[in-house]
Coordinates of C-alpha atoms in Angstrom, one line a residue:
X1 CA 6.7 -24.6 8.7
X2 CA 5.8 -22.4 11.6
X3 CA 2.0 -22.5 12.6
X4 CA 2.3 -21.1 16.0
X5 CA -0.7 -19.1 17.2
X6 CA -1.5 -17.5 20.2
X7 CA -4.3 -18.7 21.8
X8 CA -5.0 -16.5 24.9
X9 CA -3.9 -13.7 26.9
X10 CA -0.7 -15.9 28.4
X11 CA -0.3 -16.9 24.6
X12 CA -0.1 -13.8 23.1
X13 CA 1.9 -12.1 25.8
X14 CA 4.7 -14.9 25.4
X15 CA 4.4 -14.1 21.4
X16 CA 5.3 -10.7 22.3
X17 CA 8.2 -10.9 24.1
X18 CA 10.0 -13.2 21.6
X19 CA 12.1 -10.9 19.2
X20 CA 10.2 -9.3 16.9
X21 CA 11.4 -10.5 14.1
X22 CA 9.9 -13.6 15.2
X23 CA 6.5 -12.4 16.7
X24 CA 5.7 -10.9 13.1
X25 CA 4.8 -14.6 12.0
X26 CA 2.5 -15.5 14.7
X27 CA -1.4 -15.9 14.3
X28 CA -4.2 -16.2 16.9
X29 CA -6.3 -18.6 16.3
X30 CA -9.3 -17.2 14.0
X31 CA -6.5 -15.4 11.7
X32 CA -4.7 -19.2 11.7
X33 CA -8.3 -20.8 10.5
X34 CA -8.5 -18.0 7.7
X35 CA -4.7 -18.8 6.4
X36 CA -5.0 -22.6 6.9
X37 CA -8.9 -23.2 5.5
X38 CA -8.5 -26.2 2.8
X39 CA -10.0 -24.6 0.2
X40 CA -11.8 -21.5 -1.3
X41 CA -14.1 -22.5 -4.0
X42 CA -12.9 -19.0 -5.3
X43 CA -11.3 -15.6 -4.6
X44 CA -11.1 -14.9 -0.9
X45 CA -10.8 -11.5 0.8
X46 CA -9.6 -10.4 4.1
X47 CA -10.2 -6.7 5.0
X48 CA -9.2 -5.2 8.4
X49 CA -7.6 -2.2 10.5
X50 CA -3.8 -1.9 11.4
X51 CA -2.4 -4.8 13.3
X52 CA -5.4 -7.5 12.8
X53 CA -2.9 -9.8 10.9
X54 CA -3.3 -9.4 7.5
X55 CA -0.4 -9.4 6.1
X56 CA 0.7 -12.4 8.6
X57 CA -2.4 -14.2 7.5
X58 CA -1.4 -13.5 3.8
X59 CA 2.2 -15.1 4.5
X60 CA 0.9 -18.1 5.9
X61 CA -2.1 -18.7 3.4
X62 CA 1.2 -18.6 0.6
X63 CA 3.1 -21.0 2.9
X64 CA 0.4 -23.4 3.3
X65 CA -0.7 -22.9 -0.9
X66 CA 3.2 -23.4 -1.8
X67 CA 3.3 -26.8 0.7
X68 CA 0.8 -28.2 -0.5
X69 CA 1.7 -27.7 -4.5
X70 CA 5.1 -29.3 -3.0
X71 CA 3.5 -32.1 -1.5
X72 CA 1.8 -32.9 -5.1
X73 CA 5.2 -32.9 -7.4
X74 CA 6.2 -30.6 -9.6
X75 CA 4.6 -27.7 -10.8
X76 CA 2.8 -24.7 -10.1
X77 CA 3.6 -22.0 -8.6
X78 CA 2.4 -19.3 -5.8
X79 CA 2.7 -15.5 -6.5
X80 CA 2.6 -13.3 -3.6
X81 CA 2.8 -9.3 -4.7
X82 CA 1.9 -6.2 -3.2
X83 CA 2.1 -2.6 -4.3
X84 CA 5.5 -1.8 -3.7
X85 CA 9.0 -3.0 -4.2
X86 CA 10.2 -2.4 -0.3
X87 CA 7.2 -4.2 1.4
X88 CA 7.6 -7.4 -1.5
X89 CA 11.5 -7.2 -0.6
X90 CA 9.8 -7.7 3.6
X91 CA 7.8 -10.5 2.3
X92 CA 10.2 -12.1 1.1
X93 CA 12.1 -12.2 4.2
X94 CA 9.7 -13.2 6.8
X95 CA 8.2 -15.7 4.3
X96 CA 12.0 -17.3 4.1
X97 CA 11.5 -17.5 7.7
X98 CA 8.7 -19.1 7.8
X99 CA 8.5 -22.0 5.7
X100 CA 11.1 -24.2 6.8
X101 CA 11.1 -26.7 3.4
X102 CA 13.3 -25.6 1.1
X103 CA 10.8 -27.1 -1.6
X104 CA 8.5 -25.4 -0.9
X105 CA 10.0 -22.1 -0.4
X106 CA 11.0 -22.3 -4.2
X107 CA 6.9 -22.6 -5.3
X108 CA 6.4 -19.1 -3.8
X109 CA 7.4 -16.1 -6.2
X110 CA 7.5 -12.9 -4.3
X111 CA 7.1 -10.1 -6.6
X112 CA 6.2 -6.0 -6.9
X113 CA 3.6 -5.7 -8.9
X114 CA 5.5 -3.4 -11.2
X115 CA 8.2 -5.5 -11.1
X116 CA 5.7 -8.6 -12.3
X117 CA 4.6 -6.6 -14.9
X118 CA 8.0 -5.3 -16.5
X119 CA 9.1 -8.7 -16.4
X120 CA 6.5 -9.7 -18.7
X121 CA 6.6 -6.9 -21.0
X122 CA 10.3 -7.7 -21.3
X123 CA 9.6 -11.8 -21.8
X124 CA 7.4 -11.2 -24.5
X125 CA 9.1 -8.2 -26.7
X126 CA 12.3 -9.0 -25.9
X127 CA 12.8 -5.5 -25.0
X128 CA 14.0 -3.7 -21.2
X129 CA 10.7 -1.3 -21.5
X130 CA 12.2 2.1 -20.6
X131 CA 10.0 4.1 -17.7
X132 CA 9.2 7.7 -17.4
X133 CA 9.9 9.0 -13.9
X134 CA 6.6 10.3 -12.2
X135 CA 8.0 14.1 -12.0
X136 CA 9.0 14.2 -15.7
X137 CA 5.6 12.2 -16.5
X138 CA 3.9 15.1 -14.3
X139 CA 6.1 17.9 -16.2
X140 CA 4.8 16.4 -19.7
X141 CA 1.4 16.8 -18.7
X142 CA 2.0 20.6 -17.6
X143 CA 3.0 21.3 -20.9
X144 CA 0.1 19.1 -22.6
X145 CA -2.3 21.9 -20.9
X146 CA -0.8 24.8 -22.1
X147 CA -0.5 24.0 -25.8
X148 CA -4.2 22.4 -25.3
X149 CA -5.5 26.0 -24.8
X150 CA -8.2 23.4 -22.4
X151 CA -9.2 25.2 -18.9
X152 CA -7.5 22.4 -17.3
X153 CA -4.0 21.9 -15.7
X154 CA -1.6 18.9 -16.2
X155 CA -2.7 17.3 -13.1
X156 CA -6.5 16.9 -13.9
X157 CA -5.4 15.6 -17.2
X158 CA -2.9 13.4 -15.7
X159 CA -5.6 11.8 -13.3
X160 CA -8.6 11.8 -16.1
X161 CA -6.3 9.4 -18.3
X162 CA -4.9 7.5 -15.6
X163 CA -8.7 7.7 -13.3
X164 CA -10.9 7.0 -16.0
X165 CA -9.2 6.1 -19.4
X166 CA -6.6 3.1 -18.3
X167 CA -9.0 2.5 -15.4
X168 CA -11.7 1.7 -17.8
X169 CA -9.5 0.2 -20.4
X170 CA -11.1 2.5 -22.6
X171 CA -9.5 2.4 -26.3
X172 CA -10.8 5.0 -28.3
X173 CA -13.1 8.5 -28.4
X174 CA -16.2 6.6 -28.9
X175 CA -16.3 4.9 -25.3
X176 CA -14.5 7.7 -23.9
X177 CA -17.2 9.8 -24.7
X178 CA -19.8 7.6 -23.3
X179 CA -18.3 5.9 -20.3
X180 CA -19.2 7.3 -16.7
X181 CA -16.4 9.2 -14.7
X182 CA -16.6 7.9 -11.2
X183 CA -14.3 10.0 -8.5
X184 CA -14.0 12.9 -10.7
X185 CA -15.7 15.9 -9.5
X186 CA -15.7 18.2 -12.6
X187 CA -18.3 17.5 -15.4
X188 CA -16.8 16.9 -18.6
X189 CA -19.8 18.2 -21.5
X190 CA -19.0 16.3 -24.8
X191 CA -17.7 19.3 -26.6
X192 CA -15.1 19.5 -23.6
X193 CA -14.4 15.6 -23.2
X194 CA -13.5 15.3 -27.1
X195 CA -11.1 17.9 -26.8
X196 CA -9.5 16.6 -23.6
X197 CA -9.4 12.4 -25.6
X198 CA -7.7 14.5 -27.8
X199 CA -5.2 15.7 -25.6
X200 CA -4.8 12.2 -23.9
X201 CA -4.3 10.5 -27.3
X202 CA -1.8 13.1 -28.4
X203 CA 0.4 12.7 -25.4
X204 CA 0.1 8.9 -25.1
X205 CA 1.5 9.3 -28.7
X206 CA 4.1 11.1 -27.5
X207 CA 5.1 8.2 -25.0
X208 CA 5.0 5.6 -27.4
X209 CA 6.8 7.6 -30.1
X210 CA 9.9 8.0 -27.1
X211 CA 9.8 4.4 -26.0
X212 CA 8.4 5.4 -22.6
X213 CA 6.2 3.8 -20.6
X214 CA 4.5 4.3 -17.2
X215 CA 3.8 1.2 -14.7
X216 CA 0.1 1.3 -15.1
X217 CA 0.4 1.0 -18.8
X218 CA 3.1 -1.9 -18.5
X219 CA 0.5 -3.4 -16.1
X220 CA -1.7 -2.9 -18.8
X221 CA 0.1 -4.2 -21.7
X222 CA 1.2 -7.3 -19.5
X223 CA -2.5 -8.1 -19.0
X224 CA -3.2 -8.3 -22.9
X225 CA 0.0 -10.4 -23.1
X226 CA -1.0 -12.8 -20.3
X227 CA -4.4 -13.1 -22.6
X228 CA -2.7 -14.3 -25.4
X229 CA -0.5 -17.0 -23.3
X230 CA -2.0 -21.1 -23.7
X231 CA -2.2 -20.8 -20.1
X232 CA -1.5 -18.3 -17.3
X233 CA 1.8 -18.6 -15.4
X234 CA 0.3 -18.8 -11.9
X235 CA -1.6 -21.8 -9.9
X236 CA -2.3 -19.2 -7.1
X237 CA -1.8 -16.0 -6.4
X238 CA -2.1 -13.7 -2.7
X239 CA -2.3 -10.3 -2.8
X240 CA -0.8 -8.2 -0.1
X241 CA -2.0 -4.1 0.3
X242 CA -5.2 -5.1 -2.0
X243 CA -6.2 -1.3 -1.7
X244 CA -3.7 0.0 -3.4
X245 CA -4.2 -1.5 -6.8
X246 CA -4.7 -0.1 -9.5
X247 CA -7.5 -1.4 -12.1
X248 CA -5.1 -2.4 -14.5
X249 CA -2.7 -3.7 -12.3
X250 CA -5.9 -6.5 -11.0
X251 CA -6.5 -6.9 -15.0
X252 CA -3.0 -8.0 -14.7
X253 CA -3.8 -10.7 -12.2
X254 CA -7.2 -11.3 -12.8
X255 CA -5.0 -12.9 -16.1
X256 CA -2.0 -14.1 -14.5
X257 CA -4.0 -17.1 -12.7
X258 CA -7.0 -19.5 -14.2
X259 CA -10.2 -18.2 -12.4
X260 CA -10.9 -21.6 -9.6
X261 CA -10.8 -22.8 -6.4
X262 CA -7.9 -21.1 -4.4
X263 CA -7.2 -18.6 -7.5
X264 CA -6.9 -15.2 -5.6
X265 CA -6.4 -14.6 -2.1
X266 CA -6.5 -11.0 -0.6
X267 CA -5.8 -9.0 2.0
X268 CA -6.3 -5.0 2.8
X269 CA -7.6 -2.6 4.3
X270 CA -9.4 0.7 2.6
X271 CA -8.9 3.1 5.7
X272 CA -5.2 2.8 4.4
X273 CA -5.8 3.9 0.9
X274 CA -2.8 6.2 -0.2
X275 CA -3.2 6.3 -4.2
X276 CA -6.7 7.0 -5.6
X277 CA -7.9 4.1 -7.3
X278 CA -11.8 3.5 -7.6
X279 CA -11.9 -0.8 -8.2
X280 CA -15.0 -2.7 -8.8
X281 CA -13.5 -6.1 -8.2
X282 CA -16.9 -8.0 -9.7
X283 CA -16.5 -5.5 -12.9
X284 CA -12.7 -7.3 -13.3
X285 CA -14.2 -10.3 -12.8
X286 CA -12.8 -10.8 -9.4
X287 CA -16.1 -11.6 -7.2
X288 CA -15.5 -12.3 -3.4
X289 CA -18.7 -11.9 -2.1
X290 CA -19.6 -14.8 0.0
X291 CA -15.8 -15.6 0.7
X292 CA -15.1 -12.1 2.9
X293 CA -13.3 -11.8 6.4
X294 CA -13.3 -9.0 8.3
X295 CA -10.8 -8.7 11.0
X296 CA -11.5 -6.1 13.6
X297 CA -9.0 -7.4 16.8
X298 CA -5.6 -5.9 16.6
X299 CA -3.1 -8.0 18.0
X300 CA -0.2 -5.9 17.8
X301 CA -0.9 -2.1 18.2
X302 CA -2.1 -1.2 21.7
X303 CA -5.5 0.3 22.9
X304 CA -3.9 3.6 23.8
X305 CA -2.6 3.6 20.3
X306 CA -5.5 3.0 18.6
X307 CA -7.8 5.2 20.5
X308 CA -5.9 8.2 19.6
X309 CA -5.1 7.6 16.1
X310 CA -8.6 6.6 14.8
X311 CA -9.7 9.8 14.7
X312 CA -7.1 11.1 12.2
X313 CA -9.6 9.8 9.6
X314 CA -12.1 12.1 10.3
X315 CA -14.3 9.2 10.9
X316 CA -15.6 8.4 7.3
X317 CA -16.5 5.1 5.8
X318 CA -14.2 3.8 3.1
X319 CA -15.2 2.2 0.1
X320 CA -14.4 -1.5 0.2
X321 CA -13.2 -3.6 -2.6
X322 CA -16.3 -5.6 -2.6
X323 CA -18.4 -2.5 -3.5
X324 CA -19.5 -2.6 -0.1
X325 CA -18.5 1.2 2.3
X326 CA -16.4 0.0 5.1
X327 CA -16.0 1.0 9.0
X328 CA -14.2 0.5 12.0
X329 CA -16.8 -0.5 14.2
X330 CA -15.8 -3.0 16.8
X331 CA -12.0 -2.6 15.5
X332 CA -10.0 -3.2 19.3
X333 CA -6.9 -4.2 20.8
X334 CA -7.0 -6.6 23.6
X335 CA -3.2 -4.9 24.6
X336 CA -2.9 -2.3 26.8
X337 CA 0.3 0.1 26.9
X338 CA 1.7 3.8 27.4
X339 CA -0.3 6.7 25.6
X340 CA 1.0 8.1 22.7
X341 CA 3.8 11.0 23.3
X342 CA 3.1 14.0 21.8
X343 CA 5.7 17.0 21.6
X344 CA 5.2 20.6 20.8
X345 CA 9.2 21.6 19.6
X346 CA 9.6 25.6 19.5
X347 CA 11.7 24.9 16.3
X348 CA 12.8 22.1 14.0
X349 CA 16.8 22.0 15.5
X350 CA 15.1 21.2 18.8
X351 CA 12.2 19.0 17.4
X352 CA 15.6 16.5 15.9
X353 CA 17.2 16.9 19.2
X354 CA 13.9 15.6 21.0
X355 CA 14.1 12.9 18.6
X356 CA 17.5 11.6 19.0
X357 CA 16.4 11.6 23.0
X358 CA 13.7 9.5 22.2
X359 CA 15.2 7.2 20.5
X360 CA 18.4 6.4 22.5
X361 CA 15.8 6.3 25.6
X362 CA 13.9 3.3 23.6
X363 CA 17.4 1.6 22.2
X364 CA 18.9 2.2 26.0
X365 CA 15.6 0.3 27.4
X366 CA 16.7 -3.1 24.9
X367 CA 14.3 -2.5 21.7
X368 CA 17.0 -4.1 18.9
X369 CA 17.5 -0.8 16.6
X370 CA 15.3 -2.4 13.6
X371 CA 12.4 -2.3 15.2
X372 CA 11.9 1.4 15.7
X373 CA 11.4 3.7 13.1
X374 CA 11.1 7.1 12.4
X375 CA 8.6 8.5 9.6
X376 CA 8.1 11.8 7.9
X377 CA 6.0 12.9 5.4
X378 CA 8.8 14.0 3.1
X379 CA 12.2 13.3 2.0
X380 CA 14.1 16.6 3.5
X381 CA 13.0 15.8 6.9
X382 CA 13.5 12.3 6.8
X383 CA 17.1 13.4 5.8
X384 CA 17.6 15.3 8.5
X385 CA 16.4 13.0 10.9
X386 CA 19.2 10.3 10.0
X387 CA 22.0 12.8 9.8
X388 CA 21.2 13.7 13.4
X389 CA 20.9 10.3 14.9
X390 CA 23.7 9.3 12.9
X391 CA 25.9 12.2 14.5
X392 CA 24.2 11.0 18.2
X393 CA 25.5 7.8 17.6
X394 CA 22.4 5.8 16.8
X395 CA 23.1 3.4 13.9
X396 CA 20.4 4.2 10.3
X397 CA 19.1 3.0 7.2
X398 CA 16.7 4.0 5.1
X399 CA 13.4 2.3 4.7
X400 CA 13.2 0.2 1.7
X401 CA 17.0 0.1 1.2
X402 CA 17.5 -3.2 2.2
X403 CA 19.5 -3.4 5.3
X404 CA 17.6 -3.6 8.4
X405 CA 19.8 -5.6 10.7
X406 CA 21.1 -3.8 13.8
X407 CA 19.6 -0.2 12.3
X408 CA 17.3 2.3 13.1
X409 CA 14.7 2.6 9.9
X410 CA 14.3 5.8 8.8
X411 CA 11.6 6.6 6.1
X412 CA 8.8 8.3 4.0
X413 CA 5.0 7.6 5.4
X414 CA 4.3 6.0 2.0
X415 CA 7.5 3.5 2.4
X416 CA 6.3 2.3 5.8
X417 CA 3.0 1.0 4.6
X418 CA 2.8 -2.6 5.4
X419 CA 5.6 -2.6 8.2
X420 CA 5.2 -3.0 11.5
X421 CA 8.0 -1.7 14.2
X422 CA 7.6 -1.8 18.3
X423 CA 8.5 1.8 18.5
X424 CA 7.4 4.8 16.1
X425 CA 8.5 8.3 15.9
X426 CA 6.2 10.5 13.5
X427 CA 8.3 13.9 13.2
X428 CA 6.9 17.1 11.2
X429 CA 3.5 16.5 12.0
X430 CA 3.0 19.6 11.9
X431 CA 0.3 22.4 10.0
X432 CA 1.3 23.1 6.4
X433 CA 3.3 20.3 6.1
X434 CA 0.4 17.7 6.7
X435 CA -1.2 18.5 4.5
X436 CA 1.3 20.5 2.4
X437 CA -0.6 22.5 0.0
X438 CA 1.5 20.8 -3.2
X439 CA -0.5 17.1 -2.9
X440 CA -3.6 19.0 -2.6
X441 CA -5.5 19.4 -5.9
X442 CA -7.1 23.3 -5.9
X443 CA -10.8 23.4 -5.0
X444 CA -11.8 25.4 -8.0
X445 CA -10.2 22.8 -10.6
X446 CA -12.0 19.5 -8.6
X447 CA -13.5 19.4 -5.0
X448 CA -14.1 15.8 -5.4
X449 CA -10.5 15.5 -5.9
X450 CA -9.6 17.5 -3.7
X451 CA -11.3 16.2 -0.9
X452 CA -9.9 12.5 -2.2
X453 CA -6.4 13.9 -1.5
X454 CA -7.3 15.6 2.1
X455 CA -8.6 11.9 3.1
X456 CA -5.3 10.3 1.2
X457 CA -3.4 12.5 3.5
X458 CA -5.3 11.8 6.4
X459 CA -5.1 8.1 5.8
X460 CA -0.8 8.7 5.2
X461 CA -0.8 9.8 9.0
X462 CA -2.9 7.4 9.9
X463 CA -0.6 4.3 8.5
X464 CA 2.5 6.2 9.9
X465 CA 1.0 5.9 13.7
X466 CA -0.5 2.7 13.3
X467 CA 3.5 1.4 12.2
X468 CA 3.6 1.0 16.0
X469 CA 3.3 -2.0 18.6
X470 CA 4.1 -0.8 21.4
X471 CA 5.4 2.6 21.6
X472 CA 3.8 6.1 19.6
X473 CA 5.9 9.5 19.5
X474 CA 4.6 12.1 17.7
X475 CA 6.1 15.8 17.5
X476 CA 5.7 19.1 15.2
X477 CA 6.9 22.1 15.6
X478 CA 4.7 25.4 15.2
X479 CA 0.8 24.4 15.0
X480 CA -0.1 20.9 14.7
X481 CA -1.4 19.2 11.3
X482 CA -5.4 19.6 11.5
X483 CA -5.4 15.8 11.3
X484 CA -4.1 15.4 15.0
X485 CA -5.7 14.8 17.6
X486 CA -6.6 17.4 20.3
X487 CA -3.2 17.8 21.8
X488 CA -1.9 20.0 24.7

């Protein structure tokens, strides 16, 4: 196993001019004593900006778990999972490249966490559960508001079931009507709230009735499973993208390991939250007081970098998975580089042709074609963007698709979460687009919501410029999204 770590200036400049394939497992030294500590006496988290090493430090804390179950005989086993099915399918690779025994290798289960829970579901009913896409699940909900007669659209009934109801693992009207509704900006008066459980339990009915299920509810239904097992499956279990978690997706793993030394490990960072979840980790009965890091050096994205993209969050605190807010005060880069480009394009034909420049500039200067990227908000432009490198002659793939040798990535802003690339090209950053009125929730149904997605959007950008090490292009075409920077 690989424990190199860069020490010093020398140190980490040699670590960056190795392929980056192979930089993307190097530590420096205080991320190397977090990932190699003997022990936790319990569940350990690690919270810090882009490029501090999280995710490294979360690969080499499952190497070192997974050796050392190997180095004891048989049994046990190490579950490393994140949010999504793309960035588990990247840790699995560079996790294969990192542990060198073969043994040990096989102690480390690298799962999705939707994938970890469908797999249980299945196990235990003997069934393949059958899942309802988000846009019909979204559609059902439409309809659920007009027949409710409520004042209410699909969405805010959507997010009241999903925010509150399977948040709270509430199971009937009774605690409904009594719980608290944290995050949700529109007051509910009992008279309202009955009617709206009654809408909730009529259209959960209607899922069960069709043999449907959505991920958080599989999540759910694996967690009262697990709770019924002699013994949970896991010795250990690290948690990449910690953020992103739903409530019933940590009842899921709160339950999939025995609570003890070394029982969760994880690492995240709450300025990157893209999907609304409110967690109390101490209500789940995850408490990591007392065994916090905070990282606040980034290692691989550059001053320059850093500096301008910042203040795409608007500078507010984020609320931490420990219950505590959390800044970036004292977040730096000890690298230095270029400052971000930034391109005005009078239309989007020439904003794609800026592009292709752009990139065959970076290929032409030696950066191997999988590690630059280009992210959009949206699918159409991201579309657009391959079929004009492809006809410039620039090898693609999309992000997440599984083949990233020799290939430009090309992608969604939610699919490059978790990746790192030395070159970035953000296209369509441009006014109405980010934001793009759709994602926002209207005022007059929830501010609080509303202003949840605004930050979710601005955190989006935020994790698309922060994707790069070394070089930042950004263009948009028209007026630039409000979230930029002061630009030319």
């Amino acid at each position: 196993m690989s424990t190199s770590a860069a020490a010093g200036p020398d140190e980490l400049g040699d670590a960056r001019s190795r392929p980056f394939v192979v930089w993307r497992t190097f530590l420096h030294p205080e991320q190397h004593r977090i990932a190699y500590r003997g022990s936790y006496s319990g569940p350990a988290q690690v919270s810090g900006g882009p490029g501090t090493g999280k995710t490294t430090i979360a690969l080499h804390r499952a190497a070192h778990l997974a050796h050392r179950l190997a180095a004891h005989g048989p049994g046990g086993t190490v579950l490393l999972t994140t949010y999504a099915r793309n960035l588990a399918e990247a840790l699995d690779r560079q996790l294969a490249l990192l542990v060198g025994d073969e043994r040990a290798y096989r102690r480390v289960e690298v799962s999705g966490i939707d994938r970890l829970a469908m797999r249980t579901v299945r196990s235990a009913l003997g069934l393949y559960p059958q899942t309802v896409s988000r846009p019909d699940l979204e559609r059902a909900w439409d309809a659920a508001a007009r027949r409710s007669g409520l004042p209410y659209g699909g969405g805010f009934l959507l997010r009241e079931w999903e925010q509150v109801v399977l948040a709270q693992d509430i199971r009937d009207e009774e605690a409904y009507l009594a719980c608290a509704r944290p995050g949700r900006g529109t007051r509910l008066p009992r008279g309202r709230r009955a009617a709206v459980w009654r809408v909730i339990a009529e259209e959960t009915g209607r899922l069960r009735a069709a043999g449907r299920w959505t991920y958080l509810q599989l999540a759910d239904e694996a967690a009262r499973l697990l709770r019924e097992r002699a013994a949970p499956p896991y010795r250990h279990v690290v948690v990449d993208e910690a953020q992103d978690l739903h409530p019933a997706q940590w009842r899921l793993l709160r339950t999939a390991v025995a609570p003890g030394p070394d029982d969760l490990f994880l690492t995240g960072d709450p300025h990157q939250r893209i999907h609304d979840h409110r967690v109390s980790l101490s209500s789940l009965g995850i408490e990591v007081r007392g065994r916090s890091h905070r990282v606040r050096i980034s290692y691989r994205t550059t001053q320059e970098i850093l500096d301008w993209a910042v203040p795409i969050l608007g500078g507010a605190s984020a609320a931490g998975l420990d219950g505590a807010d959390d800044d970036l005060e004292g977040y730096r880069s000890p690298v230095r580089g270029d400052r971000p480009a930034v391109l005005r394009a009078a239309d989007a034909a020439t904003e794609m042709a800026a592009l292709a420049g752009q990139v065959r500039v970076w290929l032409d200067s030696g950066v191997e074609p999988s590690a630059i990227a280009v992210i959009t908000r949206f699918f159409g432009m991201a579309r657009a963007a391959r079929e004009t490198l492809t006809a410039a002659g620039v090898p693609t793939a999309f992000l997440g698709g599984g083949d990233e040798r020799d290939t430009v990535q090309v992608g969604l802003m939610h699919k490059a979460k978790g990746l790192e690339f030395r070159c970035v090209a953000v296209v369509g950053a441009s006014a109405g687009l980010v934001p793009h009125p759709s994602v926002l929730t209207a005022e007059d149904e929830d501010p609080v919501t509303r202003a949840l997605d605004l930050q979710r959007e601005r955190s989006l950008l935020f994790v698309a410029c922060t994707r790069a090490r070394d070089r930042l292009y950004v263009s948009y075409t028209g007026d630039p999204s409000p979230f930029l920077p002061a630009v030319p």
